[in-house]
mmCIF file with all atom_site columns, N, CA and C in Angstrom:
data_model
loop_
_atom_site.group_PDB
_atom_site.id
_atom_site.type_symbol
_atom_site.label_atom_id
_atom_site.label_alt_id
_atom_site.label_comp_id
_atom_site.label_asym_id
_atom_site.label_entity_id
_atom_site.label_seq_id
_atom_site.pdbx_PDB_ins_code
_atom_site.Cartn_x
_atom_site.Cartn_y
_atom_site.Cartn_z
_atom_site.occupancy
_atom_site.B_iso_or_equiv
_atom_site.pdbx_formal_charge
_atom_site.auth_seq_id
_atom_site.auth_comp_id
_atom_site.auth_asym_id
_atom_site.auth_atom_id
_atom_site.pdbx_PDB_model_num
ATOM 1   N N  . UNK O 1 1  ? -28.295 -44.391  -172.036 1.00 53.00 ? 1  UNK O N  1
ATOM 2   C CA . UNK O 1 1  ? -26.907 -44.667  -171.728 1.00 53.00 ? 1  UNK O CA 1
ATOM 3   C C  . UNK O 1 1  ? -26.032 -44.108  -172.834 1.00 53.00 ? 1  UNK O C  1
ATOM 4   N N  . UNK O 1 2  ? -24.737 -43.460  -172.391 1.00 73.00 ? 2  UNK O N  1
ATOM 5   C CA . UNK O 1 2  ? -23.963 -43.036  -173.356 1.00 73.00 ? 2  UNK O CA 1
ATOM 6   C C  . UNK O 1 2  ? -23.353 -44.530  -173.954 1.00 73.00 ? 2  UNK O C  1
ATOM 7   N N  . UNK O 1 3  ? -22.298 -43.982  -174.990 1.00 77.00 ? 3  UNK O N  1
ATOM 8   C CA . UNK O 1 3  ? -21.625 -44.583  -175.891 1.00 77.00 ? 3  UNK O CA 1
ATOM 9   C C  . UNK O 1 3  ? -20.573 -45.394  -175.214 1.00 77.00 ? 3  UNK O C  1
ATOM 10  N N  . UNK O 1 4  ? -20.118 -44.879  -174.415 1.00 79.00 ? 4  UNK O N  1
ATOM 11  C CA . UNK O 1 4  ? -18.811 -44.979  -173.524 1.00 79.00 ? 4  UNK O CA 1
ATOM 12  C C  . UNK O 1 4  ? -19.628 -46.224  -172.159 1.00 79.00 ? 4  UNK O C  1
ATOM 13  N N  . UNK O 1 5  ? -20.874 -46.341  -171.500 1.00 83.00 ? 5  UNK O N  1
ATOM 14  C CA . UNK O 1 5  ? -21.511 -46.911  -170.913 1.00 83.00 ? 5  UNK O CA 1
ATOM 15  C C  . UNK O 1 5  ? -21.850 -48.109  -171.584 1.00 83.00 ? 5  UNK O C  1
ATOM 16  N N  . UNK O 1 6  ? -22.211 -48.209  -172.741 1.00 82.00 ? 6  UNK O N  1
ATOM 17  C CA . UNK O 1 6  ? -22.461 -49.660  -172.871 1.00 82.00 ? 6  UNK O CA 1
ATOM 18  C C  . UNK O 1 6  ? -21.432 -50.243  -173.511 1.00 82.00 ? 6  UNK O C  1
ATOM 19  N N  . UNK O 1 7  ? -20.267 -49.501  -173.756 1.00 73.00 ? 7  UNK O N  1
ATOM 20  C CA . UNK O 1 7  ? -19.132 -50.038  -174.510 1.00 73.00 ? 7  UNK O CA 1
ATOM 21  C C  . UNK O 1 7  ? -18.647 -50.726  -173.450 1.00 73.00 ? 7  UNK O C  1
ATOM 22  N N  . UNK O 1 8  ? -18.134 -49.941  -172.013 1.00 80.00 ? 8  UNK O N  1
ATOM 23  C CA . UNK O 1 8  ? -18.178 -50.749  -170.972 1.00 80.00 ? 8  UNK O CA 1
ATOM 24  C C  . UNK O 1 8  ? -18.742 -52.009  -170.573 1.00 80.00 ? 8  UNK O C  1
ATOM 25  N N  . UNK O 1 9  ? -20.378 -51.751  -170.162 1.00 79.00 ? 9  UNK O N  1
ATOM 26  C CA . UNK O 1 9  ? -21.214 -52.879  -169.828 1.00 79.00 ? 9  UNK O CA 1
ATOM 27  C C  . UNK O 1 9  ? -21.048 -54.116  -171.215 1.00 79.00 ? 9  UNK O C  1
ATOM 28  N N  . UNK O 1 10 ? -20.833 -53.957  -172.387 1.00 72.00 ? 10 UNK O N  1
ATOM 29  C CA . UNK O 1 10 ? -20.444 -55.030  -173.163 1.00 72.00 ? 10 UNK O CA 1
ATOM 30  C C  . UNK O 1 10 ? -18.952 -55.893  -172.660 1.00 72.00 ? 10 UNK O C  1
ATOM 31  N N  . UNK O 1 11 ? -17.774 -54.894  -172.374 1.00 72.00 ? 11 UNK O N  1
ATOM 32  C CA . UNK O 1 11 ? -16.696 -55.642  -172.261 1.00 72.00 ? 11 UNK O CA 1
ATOM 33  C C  . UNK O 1 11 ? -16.855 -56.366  -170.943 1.00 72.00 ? 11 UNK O C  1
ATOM 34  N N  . UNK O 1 12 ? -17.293 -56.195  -169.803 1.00 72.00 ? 12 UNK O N  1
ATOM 35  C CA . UNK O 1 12 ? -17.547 -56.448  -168.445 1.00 72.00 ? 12 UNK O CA 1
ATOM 36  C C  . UNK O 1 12 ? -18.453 -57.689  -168.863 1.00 72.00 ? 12 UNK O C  1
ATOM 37  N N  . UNK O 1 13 ? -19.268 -57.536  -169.620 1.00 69.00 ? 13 UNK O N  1
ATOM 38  C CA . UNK O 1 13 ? -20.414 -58.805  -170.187 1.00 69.00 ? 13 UNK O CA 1
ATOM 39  C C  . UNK O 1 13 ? -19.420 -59.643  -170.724 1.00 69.00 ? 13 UNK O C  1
ATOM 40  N N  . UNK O 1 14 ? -18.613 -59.458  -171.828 1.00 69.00 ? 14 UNK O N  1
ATOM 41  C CA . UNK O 1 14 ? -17.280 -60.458  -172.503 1.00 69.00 ? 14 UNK O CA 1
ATOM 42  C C  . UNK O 1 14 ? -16.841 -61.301  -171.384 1.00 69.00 ? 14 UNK O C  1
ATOM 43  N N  . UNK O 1 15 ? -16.015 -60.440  -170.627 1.00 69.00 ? 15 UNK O N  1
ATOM 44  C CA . UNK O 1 15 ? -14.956 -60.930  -169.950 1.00 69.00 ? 15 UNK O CA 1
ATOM 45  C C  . UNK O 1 15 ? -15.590 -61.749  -168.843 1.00 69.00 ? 15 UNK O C  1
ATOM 46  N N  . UNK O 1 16 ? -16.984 -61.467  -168.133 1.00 67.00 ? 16 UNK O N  1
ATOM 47  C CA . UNK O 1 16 ? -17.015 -62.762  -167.128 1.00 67.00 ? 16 UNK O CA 1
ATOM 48  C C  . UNK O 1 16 ? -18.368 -63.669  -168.128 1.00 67.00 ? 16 UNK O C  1
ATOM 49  N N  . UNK O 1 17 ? -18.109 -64.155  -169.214 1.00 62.00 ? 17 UNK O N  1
ATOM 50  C CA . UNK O 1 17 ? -18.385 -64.519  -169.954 1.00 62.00 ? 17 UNK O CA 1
ATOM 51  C C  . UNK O 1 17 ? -17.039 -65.811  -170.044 1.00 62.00 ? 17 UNK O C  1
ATOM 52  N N  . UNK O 1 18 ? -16.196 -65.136  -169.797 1.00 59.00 ? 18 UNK O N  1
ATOM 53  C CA . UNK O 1 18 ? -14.711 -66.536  -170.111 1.00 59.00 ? 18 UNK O CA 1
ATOM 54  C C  . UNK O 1 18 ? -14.273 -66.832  -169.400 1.00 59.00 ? 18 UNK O C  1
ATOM 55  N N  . UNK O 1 19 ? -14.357 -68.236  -169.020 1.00 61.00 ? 19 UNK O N  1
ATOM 56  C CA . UNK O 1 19 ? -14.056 -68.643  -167.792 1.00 61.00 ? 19 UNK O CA 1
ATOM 57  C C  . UNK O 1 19 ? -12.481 -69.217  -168.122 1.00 61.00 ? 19 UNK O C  1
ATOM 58  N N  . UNK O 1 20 ? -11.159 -68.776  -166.879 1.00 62.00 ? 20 UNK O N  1
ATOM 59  C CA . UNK O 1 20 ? -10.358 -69.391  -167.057 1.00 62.00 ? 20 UNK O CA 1
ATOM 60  C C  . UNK O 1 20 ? -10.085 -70.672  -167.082 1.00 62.00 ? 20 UNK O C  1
ATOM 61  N N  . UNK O 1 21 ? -9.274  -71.076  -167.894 1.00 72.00 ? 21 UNK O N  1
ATOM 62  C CA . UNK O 1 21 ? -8.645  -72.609  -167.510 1.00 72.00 ? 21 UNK O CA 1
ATOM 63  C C  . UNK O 1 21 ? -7.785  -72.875  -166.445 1.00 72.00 ? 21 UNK O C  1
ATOM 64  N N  . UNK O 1 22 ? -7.895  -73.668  -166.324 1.00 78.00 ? 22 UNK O N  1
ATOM 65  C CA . UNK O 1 22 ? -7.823  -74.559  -165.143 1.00 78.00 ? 22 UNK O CA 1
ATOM 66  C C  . UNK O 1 22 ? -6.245  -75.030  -165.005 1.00 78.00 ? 22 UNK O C  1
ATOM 67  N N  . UNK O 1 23 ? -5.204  -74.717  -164.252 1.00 80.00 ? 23 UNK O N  1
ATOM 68  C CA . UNK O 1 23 ? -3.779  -74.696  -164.559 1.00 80.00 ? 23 UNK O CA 1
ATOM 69  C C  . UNK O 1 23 ? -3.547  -76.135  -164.498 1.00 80.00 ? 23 UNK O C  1
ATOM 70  N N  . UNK O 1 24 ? -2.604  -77.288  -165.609 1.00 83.00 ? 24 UNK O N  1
ATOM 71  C CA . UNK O 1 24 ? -2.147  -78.331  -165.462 1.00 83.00 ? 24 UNK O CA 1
ATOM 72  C C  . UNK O 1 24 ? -1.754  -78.647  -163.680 1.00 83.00 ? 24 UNK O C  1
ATOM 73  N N  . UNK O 1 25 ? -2.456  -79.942  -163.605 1.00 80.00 ? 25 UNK O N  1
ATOM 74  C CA . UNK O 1 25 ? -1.524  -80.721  -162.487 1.00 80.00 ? 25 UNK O CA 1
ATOM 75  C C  . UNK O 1 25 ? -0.374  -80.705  -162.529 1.00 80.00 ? 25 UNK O C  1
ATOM 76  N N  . UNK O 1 26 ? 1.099   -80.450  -161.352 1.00 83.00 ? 26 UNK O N  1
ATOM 77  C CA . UNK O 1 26 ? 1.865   -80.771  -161.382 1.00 83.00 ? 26 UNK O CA 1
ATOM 78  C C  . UNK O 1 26 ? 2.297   -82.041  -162.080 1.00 83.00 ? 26 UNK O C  1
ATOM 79  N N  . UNK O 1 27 ? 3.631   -82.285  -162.924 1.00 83.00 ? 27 UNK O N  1
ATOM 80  C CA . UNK O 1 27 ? 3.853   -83.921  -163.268 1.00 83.00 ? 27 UNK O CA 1
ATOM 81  C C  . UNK O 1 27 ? 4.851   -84.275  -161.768 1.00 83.00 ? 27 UNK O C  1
ATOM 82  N N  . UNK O 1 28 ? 4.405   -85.307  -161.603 1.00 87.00 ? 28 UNK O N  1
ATOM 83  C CA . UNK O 1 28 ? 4.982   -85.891  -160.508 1.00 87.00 ? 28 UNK O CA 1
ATOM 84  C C  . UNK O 1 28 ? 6.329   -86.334  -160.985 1.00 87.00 ? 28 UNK O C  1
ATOM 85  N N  . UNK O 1 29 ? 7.492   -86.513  -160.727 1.00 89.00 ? 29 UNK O N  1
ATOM 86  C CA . UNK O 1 29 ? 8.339   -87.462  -161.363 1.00 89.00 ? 29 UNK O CA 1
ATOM 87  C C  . UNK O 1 29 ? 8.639   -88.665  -160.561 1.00 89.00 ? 29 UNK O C  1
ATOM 88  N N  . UNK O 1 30 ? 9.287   -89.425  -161.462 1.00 95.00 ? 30 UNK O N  1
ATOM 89  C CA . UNK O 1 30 ? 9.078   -90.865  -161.292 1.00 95.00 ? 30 UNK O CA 1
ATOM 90  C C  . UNK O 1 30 ? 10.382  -91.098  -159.945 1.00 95.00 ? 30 UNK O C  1
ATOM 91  N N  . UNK O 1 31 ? 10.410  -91.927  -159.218 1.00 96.00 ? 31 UNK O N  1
ATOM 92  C CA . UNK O 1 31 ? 11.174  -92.500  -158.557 1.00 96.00 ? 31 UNK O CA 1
ATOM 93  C C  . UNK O 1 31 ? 11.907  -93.309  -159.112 1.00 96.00 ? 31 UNK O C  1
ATOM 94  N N  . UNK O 1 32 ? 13.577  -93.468  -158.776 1.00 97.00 ? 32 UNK O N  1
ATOM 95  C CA . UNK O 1 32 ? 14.535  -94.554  -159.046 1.00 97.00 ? 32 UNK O CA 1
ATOM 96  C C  . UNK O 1 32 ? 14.826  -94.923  -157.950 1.00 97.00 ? 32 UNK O C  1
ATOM 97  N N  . UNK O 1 33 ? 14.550  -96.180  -157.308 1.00 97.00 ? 33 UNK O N  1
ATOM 98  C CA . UNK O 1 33 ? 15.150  -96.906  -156.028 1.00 97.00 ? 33 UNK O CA 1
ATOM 99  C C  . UNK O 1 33 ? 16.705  -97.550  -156.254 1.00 97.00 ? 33 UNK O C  1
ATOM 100 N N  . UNK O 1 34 ? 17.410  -97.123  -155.750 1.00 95.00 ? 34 UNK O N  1
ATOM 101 C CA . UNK O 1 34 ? 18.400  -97.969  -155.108 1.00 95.00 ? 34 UNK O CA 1
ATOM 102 C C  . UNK O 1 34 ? 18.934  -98.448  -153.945 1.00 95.00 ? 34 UNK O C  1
ATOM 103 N N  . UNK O 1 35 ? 19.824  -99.693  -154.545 1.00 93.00 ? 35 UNK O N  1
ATOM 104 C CA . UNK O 1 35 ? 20.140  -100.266 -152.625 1.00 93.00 ? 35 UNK O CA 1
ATOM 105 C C  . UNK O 1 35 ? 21.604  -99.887  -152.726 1.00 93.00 ? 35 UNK O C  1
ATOM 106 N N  . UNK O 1 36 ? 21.988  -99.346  -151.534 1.00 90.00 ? 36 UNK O N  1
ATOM 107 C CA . UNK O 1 36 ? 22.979  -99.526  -150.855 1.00 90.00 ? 36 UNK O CA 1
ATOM 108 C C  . UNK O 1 36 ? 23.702  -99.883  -150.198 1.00 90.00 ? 36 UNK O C  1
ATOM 109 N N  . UNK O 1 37 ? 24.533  -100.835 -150.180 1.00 86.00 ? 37 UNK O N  1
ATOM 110 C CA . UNK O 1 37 ? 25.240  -101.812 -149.276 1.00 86.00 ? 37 UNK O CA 1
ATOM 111 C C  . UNK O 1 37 ? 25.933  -100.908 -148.149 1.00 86.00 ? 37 UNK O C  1
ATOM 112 N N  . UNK O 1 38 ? 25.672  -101.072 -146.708 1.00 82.00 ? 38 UNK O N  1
ATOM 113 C CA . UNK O 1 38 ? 26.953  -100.725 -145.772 1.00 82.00 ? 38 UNK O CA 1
ATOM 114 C C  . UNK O 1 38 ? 28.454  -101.272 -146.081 1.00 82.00 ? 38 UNK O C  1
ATOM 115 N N  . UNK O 1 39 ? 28.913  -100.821 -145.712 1.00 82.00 ? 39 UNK O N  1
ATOM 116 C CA . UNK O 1 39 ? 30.496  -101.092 -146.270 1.00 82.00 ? 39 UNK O CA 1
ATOM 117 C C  . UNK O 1 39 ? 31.328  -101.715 -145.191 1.00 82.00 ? 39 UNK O C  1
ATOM 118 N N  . UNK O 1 40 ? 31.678  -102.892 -145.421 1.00 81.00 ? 40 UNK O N  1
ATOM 119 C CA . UNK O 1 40 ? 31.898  -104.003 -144.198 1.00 81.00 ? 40 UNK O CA 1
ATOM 120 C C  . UNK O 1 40 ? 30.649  -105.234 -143.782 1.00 81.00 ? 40 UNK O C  1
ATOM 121 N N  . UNK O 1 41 ? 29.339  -104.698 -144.298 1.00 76.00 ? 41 UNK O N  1
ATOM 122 C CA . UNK O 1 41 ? 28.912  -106.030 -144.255 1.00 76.00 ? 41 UNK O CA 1
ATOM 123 C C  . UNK O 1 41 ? 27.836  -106.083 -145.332 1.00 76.00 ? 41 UNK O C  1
ATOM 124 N N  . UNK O 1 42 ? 27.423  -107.511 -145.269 1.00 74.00 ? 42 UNK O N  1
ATOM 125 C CA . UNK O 1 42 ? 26.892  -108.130 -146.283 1.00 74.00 ? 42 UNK O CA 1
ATOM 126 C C  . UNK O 1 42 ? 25.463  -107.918 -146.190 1.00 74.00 ? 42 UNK O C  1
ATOM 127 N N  . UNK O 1 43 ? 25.118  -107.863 -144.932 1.00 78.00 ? 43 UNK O N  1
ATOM 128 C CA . UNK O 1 43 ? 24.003  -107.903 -144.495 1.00 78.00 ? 43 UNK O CA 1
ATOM 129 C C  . UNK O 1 43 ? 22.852  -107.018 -144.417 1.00 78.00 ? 43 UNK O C  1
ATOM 130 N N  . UNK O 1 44 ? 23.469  -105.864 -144.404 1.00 82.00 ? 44 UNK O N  1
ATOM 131 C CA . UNK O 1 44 ? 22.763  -104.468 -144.176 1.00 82.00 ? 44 UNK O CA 1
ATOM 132 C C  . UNK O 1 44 ? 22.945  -103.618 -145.426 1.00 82.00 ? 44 UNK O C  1
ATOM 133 N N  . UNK O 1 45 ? 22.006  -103.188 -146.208 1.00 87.00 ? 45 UNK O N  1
ATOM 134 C CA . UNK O 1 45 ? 21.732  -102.508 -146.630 1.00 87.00 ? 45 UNK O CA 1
ATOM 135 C C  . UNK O 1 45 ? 20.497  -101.690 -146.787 1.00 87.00 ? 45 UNK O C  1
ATOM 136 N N  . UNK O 1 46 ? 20.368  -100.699 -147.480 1.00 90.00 ? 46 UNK O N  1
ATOM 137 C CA . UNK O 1 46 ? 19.493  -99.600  -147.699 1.00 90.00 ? 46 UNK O CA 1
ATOM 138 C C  . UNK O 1 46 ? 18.820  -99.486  -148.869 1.00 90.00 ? 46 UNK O C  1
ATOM 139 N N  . UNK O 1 47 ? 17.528  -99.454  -148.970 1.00 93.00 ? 47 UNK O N  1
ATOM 140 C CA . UNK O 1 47 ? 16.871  -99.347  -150.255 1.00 93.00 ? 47 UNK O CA 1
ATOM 141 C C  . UNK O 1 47 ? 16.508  -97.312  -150.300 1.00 93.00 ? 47 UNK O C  1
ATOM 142 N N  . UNK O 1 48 ? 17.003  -96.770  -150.952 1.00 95.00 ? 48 UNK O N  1
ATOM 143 C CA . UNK O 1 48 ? 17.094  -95.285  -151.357 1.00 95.00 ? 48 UNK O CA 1
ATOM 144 C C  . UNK O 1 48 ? 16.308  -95.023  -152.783 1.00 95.00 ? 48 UNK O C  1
ATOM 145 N N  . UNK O 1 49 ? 15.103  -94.264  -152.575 1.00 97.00 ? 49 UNK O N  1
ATOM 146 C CA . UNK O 1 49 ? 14.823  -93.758  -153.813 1.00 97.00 ? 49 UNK O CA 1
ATOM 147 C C  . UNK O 1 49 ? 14.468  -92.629  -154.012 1.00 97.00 ? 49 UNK O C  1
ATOM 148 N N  . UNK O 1 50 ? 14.968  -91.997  -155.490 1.00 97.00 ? 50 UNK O N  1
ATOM 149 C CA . UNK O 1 50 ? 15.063  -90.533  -155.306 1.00 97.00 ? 50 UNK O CA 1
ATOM 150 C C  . UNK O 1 50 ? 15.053  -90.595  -156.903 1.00 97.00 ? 50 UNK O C  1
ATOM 151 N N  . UNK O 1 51 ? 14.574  -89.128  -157.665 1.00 97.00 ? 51 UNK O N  1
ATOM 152 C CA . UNK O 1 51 ? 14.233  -88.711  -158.380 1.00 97.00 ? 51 UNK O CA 1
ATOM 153 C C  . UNK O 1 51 ? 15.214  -88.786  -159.634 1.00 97.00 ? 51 UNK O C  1
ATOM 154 N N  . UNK O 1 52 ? 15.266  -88.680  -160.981 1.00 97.00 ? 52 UNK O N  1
ATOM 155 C CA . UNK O 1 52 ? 16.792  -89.118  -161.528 1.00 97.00 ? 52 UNK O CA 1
ATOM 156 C C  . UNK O 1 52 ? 17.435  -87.607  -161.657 1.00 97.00 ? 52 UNK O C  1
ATOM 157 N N  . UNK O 1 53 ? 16.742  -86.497  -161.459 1.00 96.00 ? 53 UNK O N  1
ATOM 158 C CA . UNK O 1 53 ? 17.633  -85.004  -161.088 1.00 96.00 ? 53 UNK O CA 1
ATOM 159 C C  . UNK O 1 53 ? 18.251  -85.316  -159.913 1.00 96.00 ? 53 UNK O C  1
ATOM 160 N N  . UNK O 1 54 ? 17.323  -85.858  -158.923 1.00 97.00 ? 54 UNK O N  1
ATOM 161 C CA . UNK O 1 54 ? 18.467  -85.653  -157.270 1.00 97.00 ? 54 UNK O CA 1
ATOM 162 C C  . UNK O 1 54 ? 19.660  -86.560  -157.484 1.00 97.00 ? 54 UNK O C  1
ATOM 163 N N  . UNK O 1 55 ? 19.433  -88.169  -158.385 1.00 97.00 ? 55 UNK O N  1
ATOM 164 C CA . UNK O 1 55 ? 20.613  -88.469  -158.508 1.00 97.00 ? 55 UNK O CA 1
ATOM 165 C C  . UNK O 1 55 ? 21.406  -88.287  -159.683 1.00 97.00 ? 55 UNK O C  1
ATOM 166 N N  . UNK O 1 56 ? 21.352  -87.183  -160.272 1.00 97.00 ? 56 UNK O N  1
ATOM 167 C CA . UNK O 1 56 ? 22.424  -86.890  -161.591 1.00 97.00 ? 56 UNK O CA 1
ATOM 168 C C  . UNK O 1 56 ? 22.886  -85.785  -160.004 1.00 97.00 ? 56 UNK O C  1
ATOM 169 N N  . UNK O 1 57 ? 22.346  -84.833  -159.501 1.00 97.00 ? 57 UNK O N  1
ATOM 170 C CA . UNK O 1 57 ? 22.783  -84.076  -158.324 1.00 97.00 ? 57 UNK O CA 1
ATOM 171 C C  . UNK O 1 57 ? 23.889  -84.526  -157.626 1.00 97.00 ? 57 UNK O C  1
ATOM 172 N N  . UNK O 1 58 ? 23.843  -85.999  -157.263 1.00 97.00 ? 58 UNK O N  1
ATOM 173 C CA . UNK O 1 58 ? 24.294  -86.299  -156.317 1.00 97.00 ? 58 UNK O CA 1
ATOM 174 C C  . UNK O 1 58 ? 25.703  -86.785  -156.904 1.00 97.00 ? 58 UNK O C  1
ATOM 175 N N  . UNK O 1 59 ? 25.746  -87.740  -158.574 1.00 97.00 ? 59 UNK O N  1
ATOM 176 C CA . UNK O 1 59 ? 26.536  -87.798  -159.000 1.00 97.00 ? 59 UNK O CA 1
ATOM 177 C C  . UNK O 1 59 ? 27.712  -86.586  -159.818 1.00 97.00 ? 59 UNK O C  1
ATOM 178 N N  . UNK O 1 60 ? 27.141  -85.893  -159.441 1.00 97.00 ? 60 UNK O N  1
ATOM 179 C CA . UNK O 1 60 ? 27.878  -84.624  -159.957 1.00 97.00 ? 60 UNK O CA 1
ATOM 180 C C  . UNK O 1 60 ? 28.680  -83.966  -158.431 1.00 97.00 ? 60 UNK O C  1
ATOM 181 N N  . UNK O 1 61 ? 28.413  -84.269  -157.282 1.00 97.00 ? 61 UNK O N  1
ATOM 182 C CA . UNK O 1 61 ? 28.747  -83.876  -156.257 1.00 97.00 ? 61 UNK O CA 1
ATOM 183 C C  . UNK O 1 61 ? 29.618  -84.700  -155.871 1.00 97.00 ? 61 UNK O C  1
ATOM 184 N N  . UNK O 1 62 ? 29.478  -86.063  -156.233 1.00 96.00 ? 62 UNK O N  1
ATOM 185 C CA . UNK O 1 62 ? 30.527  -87.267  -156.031 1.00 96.00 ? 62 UNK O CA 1
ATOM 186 C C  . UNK O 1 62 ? 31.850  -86.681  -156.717 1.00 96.00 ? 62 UNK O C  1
ATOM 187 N N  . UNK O 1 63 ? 31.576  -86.070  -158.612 1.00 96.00 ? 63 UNK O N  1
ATOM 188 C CA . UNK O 1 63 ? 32.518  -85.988  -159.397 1.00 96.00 ? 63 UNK O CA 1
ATOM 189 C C  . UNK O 1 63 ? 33.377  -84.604  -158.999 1.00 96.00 ? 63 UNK O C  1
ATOM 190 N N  . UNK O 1 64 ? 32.757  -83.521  -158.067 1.00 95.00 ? 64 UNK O N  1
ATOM 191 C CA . UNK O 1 64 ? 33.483  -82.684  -157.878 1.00 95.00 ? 64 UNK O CA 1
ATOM 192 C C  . UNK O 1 64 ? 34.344  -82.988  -156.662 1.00 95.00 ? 64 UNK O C  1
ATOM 193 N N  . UNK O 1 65 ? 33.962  -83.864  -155.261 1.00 95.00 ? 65 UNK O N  1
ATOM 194 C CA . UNK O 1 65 ? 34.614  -84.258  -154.367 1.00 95.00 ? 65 UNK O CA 1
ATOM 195 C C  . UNK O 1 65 ? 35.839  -84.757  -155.049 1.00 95.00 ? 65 UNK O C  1
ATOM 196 N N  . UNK O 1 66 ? 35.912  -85.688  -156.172 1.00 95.00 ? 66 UNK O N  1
ATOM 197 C CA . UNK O 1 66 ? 37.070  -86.472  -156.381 1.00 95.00 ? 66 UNK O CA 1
ATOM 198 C C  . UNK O 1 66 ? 37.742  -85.473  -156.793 1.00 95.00 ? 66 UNK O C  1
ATOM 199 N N  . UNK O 1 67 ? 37.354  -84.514  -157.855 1.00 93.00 ? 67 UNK O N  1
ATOM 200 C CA . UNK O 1 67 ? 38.227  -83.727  -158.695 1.00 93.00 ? 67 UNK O CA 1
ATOM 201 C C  . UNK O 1 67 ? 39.089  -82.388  -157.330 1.00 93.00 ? 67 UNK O C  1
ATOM 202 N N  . UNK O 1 68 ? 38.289  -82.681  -156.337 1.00 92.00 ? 68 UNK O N  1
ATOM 203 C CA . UNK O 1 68 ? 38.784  -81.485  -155.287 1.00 92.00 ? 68 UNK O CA 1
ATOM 204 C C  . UNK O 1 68 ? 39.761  -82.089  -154.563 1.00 92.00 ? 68 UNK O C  1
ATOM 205 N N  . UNK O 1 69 ? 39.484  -83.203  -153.956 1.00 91.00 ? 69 UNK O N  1
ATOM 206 C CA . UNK O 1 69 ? 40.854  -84.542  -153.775 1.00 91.00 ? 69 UNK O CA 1
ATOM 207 C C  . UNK O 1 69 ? 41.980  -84.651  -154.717 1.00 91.00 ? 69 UNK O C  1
ATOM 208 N N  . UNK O 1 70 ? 41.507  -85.044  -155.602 1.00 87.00 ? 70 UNK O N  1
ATOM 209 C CA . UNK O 1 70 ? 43.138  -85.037  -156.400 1.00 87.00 ? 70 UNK O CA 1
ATOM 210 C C  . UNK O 1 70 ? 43.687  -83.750  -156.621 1.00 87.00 ? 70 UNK O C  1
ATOM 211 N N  . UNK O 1 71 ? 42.944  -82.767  -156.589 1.00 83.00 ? 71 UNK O N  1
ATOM 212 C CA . UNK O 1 71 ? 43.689  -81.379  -157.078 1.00 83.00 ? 71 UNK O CA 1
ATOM 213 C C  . UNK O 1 71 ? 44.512  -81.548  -155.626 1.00 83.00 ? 71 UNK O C  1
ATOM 214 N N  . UNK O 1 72 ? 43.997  -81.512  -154.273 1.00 77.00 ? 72 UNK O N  1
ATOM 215 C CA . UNK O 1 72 ? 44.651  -81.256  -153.103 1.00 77.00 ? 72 UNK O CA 1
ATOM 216 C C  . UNK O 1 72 ? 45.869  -82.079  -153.234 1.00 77.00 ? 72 UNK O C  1
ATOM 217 N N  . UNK O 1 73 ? 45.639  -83.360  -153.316 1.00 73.00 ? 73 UNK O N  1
ATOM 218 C CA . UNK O 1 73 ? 46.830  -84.522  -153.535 1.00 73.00 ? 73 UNK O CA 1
ATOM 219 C C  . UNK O 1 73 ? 48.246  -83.715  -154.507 1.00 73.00 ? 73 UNK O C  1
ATOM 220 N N  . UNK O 1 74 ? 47.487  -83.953  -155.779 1.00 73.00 ? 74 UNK O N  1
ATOM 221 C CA . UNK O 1 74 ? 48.756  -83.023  -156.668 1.00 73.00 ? 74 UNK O CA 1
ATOM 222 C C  . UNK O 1 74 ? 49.341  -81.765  -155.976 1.00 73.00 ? 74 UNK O C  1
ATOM 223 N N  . UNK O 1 75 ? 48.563  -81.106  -155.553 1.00 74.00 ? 75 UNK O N  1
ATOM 224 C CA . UNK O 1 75 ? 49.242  -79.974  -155.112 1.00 74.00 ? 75 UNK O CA 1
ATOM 225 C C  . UNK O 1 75 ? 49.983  -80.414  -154.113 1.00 74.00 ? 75 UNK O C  1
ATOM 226 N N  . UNK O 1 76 ? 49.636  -81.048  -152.851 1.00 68.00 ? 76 UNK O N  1
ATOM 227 C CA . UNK O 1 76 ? 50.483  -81.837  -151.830 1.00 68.00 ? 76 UNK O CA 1
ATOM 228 C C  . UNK O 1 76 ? 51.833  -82.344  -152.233 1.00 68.00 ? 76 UNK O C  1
ATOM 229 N N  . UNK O 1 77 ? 51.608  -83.111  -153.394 1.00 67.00 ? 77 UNK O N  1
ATOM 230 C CA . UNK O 1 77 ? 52.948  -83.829  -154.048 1.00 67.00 ? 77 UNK O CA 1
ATOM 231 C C  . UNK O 1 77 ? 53.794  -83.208  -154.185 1.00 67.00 ? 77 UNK O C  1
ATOM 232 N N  . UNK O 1 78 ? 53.647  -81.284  -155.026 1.00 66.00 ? 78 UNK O N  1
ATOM 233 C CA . UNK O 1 78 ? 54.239  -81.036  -155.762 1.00 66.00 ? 78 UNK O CA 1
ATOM 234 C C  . UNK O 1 78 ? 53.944  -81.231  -157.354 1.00 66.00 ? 78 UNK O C  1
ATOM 235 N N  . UNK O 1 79 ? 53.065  -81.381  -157.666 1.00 60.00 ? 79 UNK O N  1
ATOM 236 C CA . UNK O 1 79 ? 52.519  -81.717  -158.856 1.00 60.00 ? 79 UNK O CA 1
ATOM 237 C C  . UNK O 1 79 ? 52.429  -80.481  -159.441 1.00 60.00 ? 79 UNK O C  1
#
């Protein structure tokens, strides 16, 4: 065998020689439940749980609705 042949057959020997690792499990994230009251009664509500990204999401979507409301309002006024 040439020089170039077993330099080969050595690296080919290395490499399935190393077995990859094994990729981390996803991390699951944790759930935050909340309840939600219907609005008008006492009686009915909703237990909601969701991730604390979906609800920083959701509170950030709350904070742009308001800020898009009052801009409309002011502008309405004359503001």
């Amino acid at each position: 065998m040439g020089d170039r042949t077993i330099l080969t057959t050595l690296l080919l020997l290395a490499l399935t020689g190393q077995q990859a690792e094994p990729a981390p499990a996803p991390v699951k994230e944790k759930k935050i439940c909340r309840v939600q009251e219907t609005t008008g009664s006492r009686l009915s509500a909703k237990r909601i749980c969701k991730t604390q990204a979906e609800w920083d999401e959701i509170a950030a979507n709350a904070r742009n609705d308001v800020e898009n409301a009052t801009g409309r309002l002011n502008t309405a006024s004359g503001r």
